[in-house]
């Protein structure tokens, strides 16, 4: 129950309307928890039905994607794009290819993306898309034919000033290349319609590292501000060995941390003396997973074939970088019991609602993905700028800007949390700070 009746009614209405969309409902509820500190102070939010408008995507596109597999059989998948909110800039956000993809997940991600993008300070609206197509185990030819078929429908809905997709789970440089190539062929124009492109055709240096590095820059600000310390000598655990986890591992080690546990989709490994990060990064680069090979090389290393058991490993700092819902209340309690005092989300909503509330009530400093993983989309924004200016910056230039952006996101979250009398509640800070800019733009633009 909220203090505000406006919010109670809104949440009940959203729950009734979208009862079959659990991931989306969780994201909305997490956000409304923060709005309860704001709506009664600012009656215009209710008067102009801002939140009612904000929880409904501006547009959802859903289409058939037929393609021919290597055996000559016609396969059919569904393609989606959720264009959530364009109040502050063109729709911007990744594409996910995974068999779990559905509208509930894409709406949750698009909703989160709206506030994340706002926090970066760059002019980007929120969007997310993808398909229930699973690229794992498919040949290059199959992936290319799928991407070409997808884009043959999708091209009409995107553009450098309309909607600029990028990568997410199952959607990397290969998929971006095939999609971009087909787009260029259809519209007969080179434009910065995707980010995460290879450097050879307009990608930004530093984009592959951006989410993981940005996460560590943000976590450093948390350590400095709340604990007057830094990463040196801290025991860290990281879940997920995709781009985000691998790059977070690299940067955390560089900043002086000891990474004592890490997982992939097959399980986890742990070593209180510290894992061999170079080996992990090398193994993960080839296959996106490393645990089986690492255990084969280090038979004595502590390990299990259950990825979730990683959260039983004692640590100071946890950085979940795999996917949504990977930390529940039980995992949260175990982390606390083993001494974890800080958690920075690298994935999108890896902690469920109960876990987040537990952290906030039990002095585990928590940062939400929409703030601490915003480095990826921030450098995507820098890629858009470079494309628009027809130039490219050095890695160092991009990395410096990324650092500045992450510091600024932390500052906004922290100062807003303090202003609302909840100094340790960075989720509240992120939600309110991210919301205020979108709200201002929506008010200015009238009923639309
Ligand atoms: O969740 C995310 O922020 C992303 N997948 C990156 C989006 C982007 O447009 O770079």
PDB file of N, CA and C and ligand atoms in Angstrom, residues 92-94 113 116 128 164 166-168 195 207 348 373 376-377 380, ligand 1:
ATOM      1  N   UNK A  92      15.723   4.453 -28.117  1.00  0.00           N
ATOM      2  CA  UNK A  92      17.083   3.902 -28.088  1.00  0.00           C
ATOM      3  C   UNK A  92      17.112   2.750 -27.120  1.00  0.00           C
ATOM      4  N   UNK A  93      17.670   1.638 -27.563  1.00  0.00           N
ATOM      5  CA  UNK A  93      17.781   0.483 -26.671  1.00  0.00           C
ATOM      6  C   UNK A  93      18.079  -0.762 -27.474  1.00  0.00           C
ATOM      7  N   UNK A  94      18.463  -1.807 -26.773  1.00  0.00           N
ATOM      8  CA  UNK A  94      18.990  -2.999 -27.416  1.00  0.00           C
ATOM      9  C   UNK A  94      17.934  -3.923 -27.988  1.00  0.00           C
ATOM     10  N   UNK A 113      14.650   1.213 -19.714  1.00  0.00           N
ATOM     11  CA  UNK A 113      15.562   1.927 -20.611  1.00  0.00           C
ATOM     12  C   UNK A 113      15.222   3.416 -20.670  1.00  0.00           C
ATOM     13  N   UNK A 116      16.857   4.947 -17.644  1.00  0.00           N
ATOM     14  CA  UNK A 116      18.304   4.788 -17.758  1.00  0.00           C
ATOM     15  C   UNK A 116      18.862   5.816 -18.739  1.00  0.00           C
ATOM     16  N   UNK A 128      13.051  -1.062 -26.786  1.00  0.00           N
ATOM     17  CA  UNK A 128      13.690  -2.384 -26.688  1.00  0.00           C
ATOM     18  C   UNK A 128      13.014  -3.294 -27.691  1.00  0.00           C
ATOM     19  N   UNK A 164      16.953   3.930 -32.738  1.00  0.00           N
ATOM     20  CA  UNK A 164      18.319   3.430 -32.986  1.00  0.00           C
ATOM     21  C   UNK A 164      18.581   2.201 -32.110  1.00  0.00           C
ATOM     22  N   UNK A 166      20.368  -1.469 -30.776  1.00  0.00           N
ATOM     23  CA  UNK A 166      21.741  -1.890 -30.479  1.00  0.00           C
ATOM     24  C   UNK A 166      21.678  -3.339 -30.035  1.00  0.00           C
ATOM     25  N   UNK A 167      22.750  -3.827 -29.417  1.00  0.00           N
ATOM     26  CA  UNK A 167      22.776  -5.219 -28.973  1.00  0.00           C
ATOM     27  C   UNK A 167      22.205  -5.414 -27.582  1.00  0.00           C
ATOM     28  N   UNK A 168      21.958  -6.658 -27.240  1.00  0.00           N
ATOM     29  CA  UNK A 168      21.584  -7.102 -25.901  1.00  0.00           C
ATOM     30  C   UNK A 168      21.889  -8.607 -25.904  1.00  0.00           C
ATOM     31  N   UNK A 195      23.743   1.143 -33.076  1.00  0.00           N
ATOM     32  CA  UNK A 195      25.019   1.339 -32.381  1.00  0.00           C
ATOM     33  C   UNK A 195      25.545  -0.029 -31.951  1.00  0.00           C
ATOM     34  N   UNK A 207      32.958   0.955 -27.027  1.00  0.00           N
ATOM     35  CA  UNK A 207      31.586   0.469 -26.821  1.00  0.00           C
ATOM     36  C   UNK A 207      31.563  -0.955 -26.239  1.00  0.00           C
ATOM     37  N   UNK A 348      20.029  -6.013 -16.265  1.00  0.00           N
ATOM     38  CA  UNK A 348      18.782  -5.276 -16.050  1.00  0.00           C
ATOM     39  C   UNK A 348      17.898  -6.056 -15.079  1.00  0.00           C
ATOM     40  N   UNK A 373      24.325   0.219 -14.859  1.00  0.00           N
ATOM     41  CA  UNK A 373      24.719  -0.385 -16.147  1.00  0.00           C
ATOM     42  C   UNK A 373      24.476   0.554 -17.327  1.00  0.00           C
ATOM     43  N   UNK A 376      26.764   1.351 -21.075  1.00  0.00           N
ATOM     44  CA  UNK A 376      26.633   0.792 -22.428  1.00  0.00           C
ATOM     45  C   UNK A 376      25.855   1.723 -23.325  1.00  0.00           C
ATOM     46  N   UNK A 377      24.668   2.071 -22.876  1.00  0.00           N
ATOM     47  CA  UNK A 377      23.842   2.929 -23.734  1.00  0.00           C
ATOM     48  C   UNK A 377      24.431   4.339 -23.800  1.00  0.00           C
ATOM     49  N   UNK A 380      26.738   4.196 -26.513  1.00  0.00           N
ATOM     50  CA  UNK A 380      25.912   4.157 -27.732  1.00  0.00           C
ATOM     51  C   UNK A 380      25.514   5.574 -28.132  1.00  0.00           C
TER      52      UNK A 380
HETATM   53  O1  LIG B   1      20.304  -2.629 -21.645  1.00  0.00           O
HETATM   54  C1  LIG B   1      20.957  -1.796 -22.291  1.00  0.00           C
HETATM   55  O2  LIG B   1      21.181  -0.659 -21.875  1.00  0.00           O
HETATM   56  C2  LIG B   1      21.496  -2.221 -23.601  1.00  0.00           C
HETATM   57  N1  LIG B   1      21.274  -3.364 -23.986  1.00  0.00           N
HETATM   58  C3  LIG B   1      22.267  -1.267 -24.454  1.00  0.00           C
HETATM   59  C4  LIG B   1      21.372  -0.427 -25.275  1.00  0.00           C
HETATM   60  C5  LIG B   1      22.047   0.465 -26.276  1.00  0.00           C
HETATM   61  O3  LIG B   1      21.299   1.115 -27.026  1.00  0.00           O
HETATM   62  O4  LIG B   1      23.276   0.518 -26.340  1.00  0.00           O
END
